[in-house]
CSV table of C-alpha atoms in Angstrom, one decimal:
chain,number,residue,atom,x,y,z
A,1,UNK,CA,19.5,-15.9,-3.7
A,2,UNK,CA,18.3,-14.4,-0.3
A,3,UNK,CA,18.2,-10.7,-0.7
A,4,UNK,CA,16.1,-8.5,-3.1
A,5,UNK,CA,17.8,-7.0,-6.2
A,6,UNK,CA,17.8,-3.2,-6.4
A,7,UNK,CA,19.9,-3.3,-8.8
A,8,UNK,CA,19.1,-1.8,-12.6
A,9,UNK,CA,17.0,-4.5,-15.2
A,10,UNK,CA,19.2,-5.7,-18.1
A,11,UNK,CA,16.2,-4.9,-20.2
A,12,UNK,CA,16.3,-1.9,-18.8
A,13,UNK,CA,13.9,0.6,-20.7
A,14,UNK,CA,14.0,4.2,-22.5
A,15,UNK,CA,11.9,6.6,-21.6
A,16,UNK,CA,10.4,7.8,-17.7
A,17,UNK,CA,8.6,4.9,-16.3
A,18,UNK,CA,5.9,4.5,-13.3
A,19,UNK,CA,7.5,2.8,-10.5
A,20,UNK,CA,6.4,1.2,-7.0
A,21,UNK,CA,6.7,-0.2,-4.1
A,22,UNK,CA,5.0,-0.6,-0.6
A,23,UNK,CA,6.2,-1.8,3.2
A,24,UNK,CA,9.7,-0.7,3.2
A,25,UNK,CA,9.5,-1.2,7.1
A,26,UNK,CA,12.6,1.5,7.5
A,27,UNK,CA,12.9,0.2,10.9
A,28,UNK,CA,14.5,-2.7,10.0
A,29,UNK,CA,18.2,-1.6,9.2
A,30,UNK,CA,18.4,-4.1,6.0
A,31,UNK,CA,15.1,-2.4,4.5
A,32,UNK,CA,17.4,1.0,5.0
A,33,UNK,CA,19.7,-0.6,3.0
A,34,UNK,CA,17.6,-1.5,0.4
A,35,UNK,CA,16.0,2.0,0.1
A,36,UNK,CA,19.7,3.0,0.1
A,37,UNK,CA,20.0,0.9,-2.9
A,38,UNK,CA,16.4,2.1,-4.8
A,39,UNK,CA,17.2,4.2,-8.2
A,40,UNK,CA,15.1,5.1,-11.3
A,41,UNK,CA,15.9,3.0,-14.1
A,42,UNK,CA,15.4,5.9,-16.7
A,43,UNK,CA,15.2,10.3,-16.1
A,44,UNK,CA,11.7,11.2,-15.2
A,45,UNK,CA,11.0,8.0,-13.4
A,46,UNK,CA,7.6,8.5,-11.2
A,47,UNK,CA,7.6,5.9,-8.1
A,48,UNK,CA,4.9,4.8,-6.0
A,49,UNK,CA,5.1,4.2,-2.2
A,50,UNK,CA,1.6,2.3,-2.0
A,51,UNK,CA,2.2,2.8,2.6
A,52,UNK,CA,4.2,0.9,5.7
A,53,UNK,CA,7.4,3.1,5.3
A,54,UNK,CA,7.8,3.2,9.2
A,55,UNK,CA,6.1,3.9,12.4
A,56,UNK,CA,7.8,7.1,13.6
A,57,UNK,CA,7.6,10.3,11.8
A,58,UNK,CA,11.5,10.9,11.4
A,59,UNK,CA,12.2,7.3,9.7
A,60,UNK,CA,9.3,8.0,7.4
A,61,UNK,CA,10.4,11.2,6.5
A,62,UNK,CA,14.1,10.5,6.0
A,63,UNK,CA,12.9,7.4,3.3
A,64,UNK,CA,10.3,9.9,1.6
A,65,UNK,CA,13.3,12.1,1.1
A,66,UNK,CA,15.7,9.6,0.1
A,67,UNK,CA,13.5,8.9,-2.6
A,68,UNK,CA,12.2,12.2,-4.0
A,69,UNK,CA,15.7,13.5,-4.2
A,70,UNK,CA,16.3,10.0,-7.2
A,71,UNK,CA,12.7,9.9,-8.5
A,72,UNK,CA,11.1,12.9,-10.6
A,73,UNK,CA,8.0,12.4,-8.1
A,74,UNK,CA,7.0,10.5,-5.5
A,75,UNK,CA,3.3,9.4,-4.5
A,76,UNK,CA,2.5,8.0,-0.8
A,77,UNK,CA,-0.9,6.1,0.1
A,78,UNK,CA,-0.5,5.4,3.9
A,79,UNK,CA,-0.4,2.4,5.5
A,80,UNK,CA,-1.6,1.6,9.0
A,81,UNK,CA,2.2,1.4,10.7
A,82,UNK,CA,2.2,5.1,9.5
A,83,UNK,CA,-1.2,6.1,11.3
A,84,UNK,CA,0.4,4.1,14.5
A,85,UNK,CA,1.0,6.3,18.3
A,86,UNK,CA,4.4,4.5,19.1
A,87,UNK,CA,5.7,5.8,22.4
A,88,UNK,CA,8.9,6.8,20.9
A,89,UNK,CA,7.4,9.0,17.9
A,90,UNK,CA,7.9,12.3,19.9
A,91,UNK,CA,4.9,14.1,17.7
A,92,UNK,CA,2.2,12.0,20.0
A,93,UNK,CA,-0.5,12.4,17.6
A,94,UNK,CA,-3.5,10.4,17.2
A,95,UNK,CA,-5.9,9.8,14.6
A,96,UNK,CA,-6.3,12.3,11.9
A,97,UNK,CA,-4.1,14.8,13.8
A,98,UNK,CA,-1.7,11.8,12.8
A,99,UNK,CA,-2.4,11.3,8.9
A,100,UNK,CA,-2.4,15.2,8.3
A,101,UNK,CA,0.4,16.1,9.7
A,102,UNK,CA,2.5,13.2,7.3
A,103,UNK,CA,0.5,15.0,4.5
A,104,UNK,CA,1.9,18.5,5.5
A,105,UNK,CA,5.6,16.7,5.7
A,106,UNK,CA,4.5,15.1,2.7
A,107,UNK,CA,3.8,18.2,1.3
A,108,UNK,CA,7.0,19.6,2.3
A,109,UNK,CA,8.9,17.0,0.6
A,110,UNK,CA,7.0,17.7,-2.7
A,111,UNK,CA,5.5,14.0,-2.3
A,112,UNK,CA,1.9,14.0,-3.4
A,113,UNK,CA,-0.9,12.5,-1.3
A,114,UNK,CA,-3.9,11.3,-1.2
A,115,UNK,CA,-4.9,15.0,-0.1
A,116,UNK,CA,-3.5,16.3,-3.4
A,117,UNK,CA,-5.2,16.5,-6.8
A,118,UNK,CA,-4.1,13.0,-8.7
A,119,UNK,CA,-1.1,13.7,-11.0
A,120,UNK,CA,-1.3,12.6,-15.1
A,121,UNK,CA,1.6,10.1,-15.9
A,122,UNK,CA,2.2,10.9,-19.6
A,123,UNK,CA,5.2,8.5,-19.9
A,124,UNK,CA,5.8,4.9,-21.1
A,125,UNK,CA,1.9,3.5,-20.7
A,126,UNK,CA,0.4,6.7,-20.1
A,127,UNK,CA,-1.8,8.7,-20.2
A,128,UNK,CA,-3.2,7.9,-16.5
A,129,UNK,CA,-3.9,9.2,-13.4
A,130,UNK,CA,-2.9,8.4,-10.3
A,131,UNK,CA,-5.2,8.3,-7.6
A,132,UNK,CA,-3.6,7.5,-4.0
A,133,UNK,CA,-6.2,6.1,-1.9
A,134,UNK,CA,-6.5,6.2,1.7
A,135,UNK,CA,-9.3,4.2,3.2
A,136,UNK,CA,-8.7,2.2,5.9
A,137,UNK,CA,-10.9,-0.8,7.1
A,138,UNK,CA,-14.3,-1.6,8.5
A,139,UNK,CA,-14.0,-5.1,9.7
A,140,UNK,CA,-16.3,-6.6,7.1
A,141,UNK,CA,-13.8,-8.9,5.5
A,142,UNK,CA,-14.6,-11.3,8.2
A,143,UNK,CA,-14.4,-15.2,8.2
A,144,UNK,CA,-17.9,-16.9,6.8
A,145,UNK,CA,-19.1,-18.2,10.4
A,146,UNK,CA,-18.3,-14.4,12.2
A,147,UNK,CA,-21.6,-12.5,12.0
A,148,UNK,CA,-20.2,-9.2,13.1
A,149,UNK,CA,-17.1,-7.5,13.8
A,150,UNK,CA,-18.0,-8.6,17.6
A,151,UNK,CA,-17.9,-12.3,16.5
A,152,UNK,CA,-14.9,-11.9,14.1
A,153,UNK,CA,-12.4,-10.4,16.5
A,154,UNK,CA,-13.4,-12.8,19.4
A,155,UNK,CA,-11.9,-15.5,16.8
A,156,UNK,CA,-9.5,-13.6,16.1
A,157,UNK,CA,-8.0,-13.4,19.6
A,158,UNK,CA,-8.8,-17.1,19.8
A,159,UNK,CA,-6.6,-18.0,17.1
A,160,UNK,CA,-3.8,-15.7,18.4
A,161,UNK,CA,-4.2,-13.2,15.7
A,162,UNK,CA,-4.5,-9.5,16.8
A,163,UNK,CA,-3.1,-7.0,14.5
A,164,UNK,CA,-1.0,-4.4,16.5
A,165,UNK,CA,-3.3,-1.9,15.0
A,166,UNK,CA,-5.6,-2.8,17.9
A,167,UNK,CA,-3.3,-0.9,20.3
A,168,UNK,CA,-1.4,1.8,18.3
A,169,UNK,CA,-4.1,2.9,15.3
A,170,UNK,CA,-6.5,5.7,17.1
A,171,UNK,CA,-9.1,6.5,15.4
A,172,UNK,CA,-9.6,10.3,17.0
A,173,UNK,CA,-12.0,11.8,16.8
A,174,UNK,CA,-14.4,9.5,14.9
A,175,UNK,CA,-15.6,6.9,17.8
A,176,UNK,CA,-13.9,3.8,15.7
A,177,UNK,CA,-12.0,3.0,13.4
A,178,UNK,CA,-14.7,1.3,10.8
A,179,UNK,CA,-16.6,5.2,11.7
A,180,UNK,CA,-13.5,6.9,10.2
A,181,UNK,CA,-13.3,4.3,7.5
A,182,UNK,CA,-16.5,5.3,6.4
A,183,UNK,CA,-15.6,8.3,5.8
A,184,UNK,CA,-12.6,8.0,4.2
A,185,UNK,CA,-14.7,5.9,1.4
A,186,UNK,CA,-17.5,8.4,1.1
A,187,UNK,CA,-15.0,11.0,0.4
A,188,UNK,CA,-12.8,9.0,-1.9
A,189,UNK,CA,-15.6,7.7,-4.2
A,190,UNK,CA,-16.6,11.4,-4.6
A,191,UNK,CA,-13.4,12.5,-6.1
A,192,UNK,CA,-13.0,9.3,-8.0
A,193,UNK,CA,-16.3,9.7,-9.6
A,194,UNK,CA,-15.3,13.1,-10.1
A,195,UNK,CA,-12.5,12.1,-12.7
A,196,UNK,CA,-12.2,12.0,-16.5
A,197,UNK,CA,-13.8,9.0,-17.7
A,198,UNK,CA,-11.8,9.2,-20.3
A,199,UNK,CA,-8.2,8.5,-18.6
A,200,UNK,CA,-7.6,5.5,-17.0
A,201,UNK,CA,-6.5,5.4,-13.4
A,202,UNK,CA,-4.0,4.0,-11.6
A,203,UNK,CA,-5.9,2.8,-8.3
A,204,UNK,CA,-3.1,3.1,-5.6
A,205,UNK,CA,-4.1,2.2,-1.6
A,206,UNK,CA,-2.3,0.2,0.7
A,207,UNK,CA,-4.7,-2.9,1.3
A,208,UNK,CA,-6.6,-4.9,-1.7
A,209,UNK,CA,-9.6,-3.3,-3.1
A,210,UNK,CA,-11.2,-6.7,-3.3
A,211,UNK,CA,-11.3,-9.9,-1.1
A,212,UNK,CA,-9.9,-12.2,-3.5
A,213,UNK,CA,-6.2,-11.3,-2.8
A,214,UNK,CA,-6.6,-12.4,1.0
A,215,UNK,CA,-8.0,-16.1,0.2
A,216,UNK,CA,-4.0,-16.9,0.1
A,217,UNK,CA,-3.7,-16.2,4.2
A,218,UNK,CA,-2.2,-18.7,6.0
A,219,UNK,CA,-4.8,-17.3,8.9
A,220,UNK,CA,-8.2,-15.6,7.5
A,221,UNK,CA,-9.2,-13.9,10.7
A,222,UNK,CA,-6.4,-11.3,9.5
A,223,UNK,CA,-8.4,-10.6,6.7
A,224,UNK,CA,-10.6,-8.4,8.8
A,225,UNK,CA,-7.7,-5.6,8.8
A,226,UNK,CA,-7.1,-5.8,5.4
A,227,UNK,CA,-9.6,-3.6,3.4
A,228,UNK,CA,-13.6,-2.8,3.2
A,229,UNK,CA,-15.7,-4.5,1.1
A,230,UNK,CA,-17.7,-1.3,-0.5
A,231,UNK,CA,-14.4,-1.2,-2.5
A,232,UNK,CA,-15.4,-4.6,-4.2
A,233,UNK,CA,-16.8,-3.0,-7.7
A,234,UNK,CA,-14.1,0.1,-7.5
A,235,UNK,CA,-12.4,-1.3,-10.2
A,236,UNK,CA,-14.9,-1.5,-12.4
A,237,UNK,CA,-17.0,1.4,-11.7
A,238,UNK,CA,-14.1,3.5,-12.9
A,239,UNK,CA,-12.0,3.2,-15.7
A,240,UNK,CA,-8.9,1.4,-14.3
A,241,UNK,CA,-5.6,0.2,-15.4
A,242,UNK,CA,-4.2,-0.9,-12.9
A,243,UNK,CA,-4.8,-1.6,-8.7
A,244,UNK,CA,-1.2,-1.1,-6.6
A,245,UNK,CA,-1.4,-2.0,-3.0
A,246,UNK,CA,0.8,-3.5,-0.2
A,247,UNK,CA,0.2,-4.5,3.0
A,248,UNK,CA,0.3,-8.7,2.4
A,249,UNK,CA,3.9,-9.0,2.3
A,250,UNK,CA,3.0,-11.4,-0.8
A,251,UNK,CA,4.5,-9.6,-4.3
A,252,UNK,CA,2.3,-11.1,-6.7
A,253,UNK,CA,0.1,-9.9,-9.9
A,254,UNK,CA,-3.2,-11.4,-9.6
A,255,UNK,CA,-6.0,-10.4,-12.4
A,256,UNK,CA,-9.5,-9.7,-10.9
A,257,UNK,CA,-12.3,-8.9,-13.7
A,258,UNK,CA,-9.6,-8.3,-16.5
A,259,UNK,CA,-8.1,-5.6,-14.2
A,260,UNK,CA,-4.7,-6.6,-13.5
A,261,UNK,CA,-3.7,-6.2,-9.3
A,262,UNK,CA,-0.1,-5.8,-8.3
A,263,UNK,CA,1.3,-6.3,-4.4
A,264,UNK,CA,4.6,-4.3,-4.7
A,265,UNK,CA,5.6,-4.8,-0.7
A,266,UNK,CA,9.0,-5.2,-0.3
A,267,UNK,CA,8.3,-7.1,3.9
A,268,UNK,CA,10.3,-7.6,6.8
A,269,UNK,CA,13.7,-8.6,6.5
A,270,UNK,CA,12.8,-12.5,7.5
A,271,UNK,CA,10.2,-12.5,4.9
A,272,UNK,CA,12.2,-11.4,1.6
A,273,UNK,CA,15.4,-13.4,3.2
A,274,UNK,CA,13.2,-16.6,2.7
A,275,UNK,CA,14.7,-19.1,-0.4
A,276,UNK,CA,12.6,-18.6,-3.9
A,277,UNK,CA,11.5,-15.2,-2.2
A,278,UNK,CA,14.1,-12.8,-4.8
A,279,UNK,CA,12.9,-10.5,-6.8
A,280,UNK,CA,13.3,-7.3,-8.5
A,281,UNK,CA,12.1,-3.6,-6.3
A,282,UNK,CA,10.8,-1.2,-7.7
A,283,UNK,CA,7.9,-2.8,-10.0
A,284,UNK,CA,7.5,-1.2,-13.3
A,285,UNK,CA,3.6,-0.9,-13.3
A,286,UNK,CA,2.8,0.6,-16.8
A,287,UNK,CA,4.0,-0.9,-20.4
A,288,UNK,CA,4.9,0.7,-23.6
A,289,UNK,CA,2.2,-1.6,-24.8
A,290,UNK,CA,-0.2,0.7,-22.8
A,291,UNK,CA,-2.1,0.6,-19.6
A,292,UNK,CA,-4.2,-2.4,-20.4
A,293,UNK,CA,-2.6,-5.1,-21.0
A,294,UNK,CA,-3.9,-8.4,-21.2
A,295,UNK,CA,-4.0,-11.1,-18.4
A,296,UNK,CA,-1.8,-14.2,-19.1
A,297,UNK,CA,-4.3,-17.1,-19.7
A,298,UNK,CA,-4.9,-19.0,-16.5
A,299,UNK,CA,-2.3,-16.8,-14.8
A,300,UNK,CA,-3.3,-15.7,-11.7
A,301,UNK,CA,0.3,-14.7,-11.1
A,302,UNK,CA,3.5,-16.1,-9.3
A,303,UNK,CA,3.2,-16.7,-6.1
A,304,UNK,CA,6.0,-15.5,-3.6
A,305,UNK,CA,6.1,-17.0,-0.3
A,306,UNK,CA,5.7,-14.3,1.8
A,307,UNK,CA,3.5,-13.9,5.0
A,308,UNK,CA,2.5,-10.9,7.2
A,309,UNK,CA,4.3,-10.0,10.1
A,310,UNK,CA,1.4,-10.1,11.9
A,311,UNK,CA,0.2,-13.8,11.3
């Protein structure tokens, strides 16, 4: 089977349930399709788009709307394709002049952000909150023999590997992009810390919160635009369910710590085309068992064959 199902679970459950899914690439006129195709599988339904919905602001906007007009609400964490300058995006904005104006069409939508206070999901699973992270990276996820960011890019490039963000991510008006990384975590871990102890969270950003995921790369030195490691401990420093993310074009549940990780990508068109690559989009993240369920032993999840665009 070469395409993913959209199609409603037989097991399909009562009651709302928390949804999500990441890098719906709505470039690609297949992934239109299979946004097309993307319904809740009960009324109240929350989903989570964990980033990548496009590169220009239209396509994004048109997908964000698909979906809030089928799910009860919607929750974006960018990705970096969002925060790209393409040439044919006629807004032209850079930077954050970029990421806030997707919050305010965000916003407009009635799809909360990572701006917006972090909503309680009371249905199946619940109570938790649901904190949409954007953080960005700092180039610290770097092979063992780089010593700096310097070192690590230079074998990058050797290898061949050069993620387009290189060229299209600005960083305006912070100097770099590590700089505005910086302060996207220092913010972040402020409102985090801020939270209920007491209710678990749902940890939503488009790249890993640990390393560990990345060890699967076919090339490491992409690993260096894949996350920050002052997010190592996140997951334990606050009371969390559950980590969503995108980004690897690898669907998988992986455990880290007891805390269970779910990729929820959805990939290029070539990728999720792929033999053995079928599965089922949206992922339900929460149980009626509750929020913390246990790992599988030895389970550290199936892996999909699936690699990024960009290797």
């Amino acid at each position: 089977m070469n395409e993913i199902n959209t199609e409603h679970r037989a097991d399909r459950p009562r009651g709302p349930q928390l949804l999500a899914v990441s890098d719906l690439h709505v470039a690609h006129a297949e992934n239109r399709t299979i946004v097309e195709g993307l319904r809740p599988e009960s009324d109240g339904d929350w989903l989570i788009v964990a980033g990548d919905v496009g590169e220009r602001t239209e396509q994004i906007a048109w997908a964000l709307r698909t979906l809030r007009d089928r799910f009860a609400q919607v929750i974006w964490a960018p990705g970096n394709h969002e925060l790209w300058t393409p040439k044919q995006d006629p807004a032209g904005l850079r930077g954050v002049g970029r990421y806030e104006h997707l919050v305010e069409v965000c916003r407009d939508l009635g799809v909360l952000t990572p701006e917006d206070p972090y909503a309680l999901w009371e249905g199946t699973g619940g109570p938790v909150r649901i904190a949409p992270l954007f953080l960005l990276y700092d180039y610290t996820f770097r092979t063992p023999t780089a010593a700096n960011k310097e070192e690590s890019l230079a074998q990058a490039r050797a290898a061949g590997v050069v993620c387009t963000d290189e060229f299209y991510l600005h960083p305006d008006p912070y100097a770099s992009r590590e700089e505005w990384c910086d302060a996207r975590v220092a913010y972040t871990e402020e409102r985090l810390a801020a939270c209920d102890p007491e209710v678990p969270l749902v940890l939503v950003n488009h790249y890993p919160l640990v390393r560990a995921p990345l060890d699967i790369l076919r090339l490491p030195e992409f690993a260096q635009w894949c996350g920050t490691e002052r997010t190592a401990d996140w997951h334990l420093r606050f009371n969390t369910a559950v980590v969503v993310y995108g980004h690897l074009h690898i669907p998988r549940t992986t455990w880290h710590d007891g805390v269970r990780f779910e990729e929820v990508s959805v990939g290029y068109p070539r990728e999720w085309k792929r033999p053995g690559h079928a599965r089922t989009v949206p992922r339900r993240i929460l149980t009626a068992a509750g929020a913390g369920a246990s790992a599988p032993d030895g389970q550290a999840g199936r892996l999909l064959d699936a690699l990024h665009d960009d290797l």
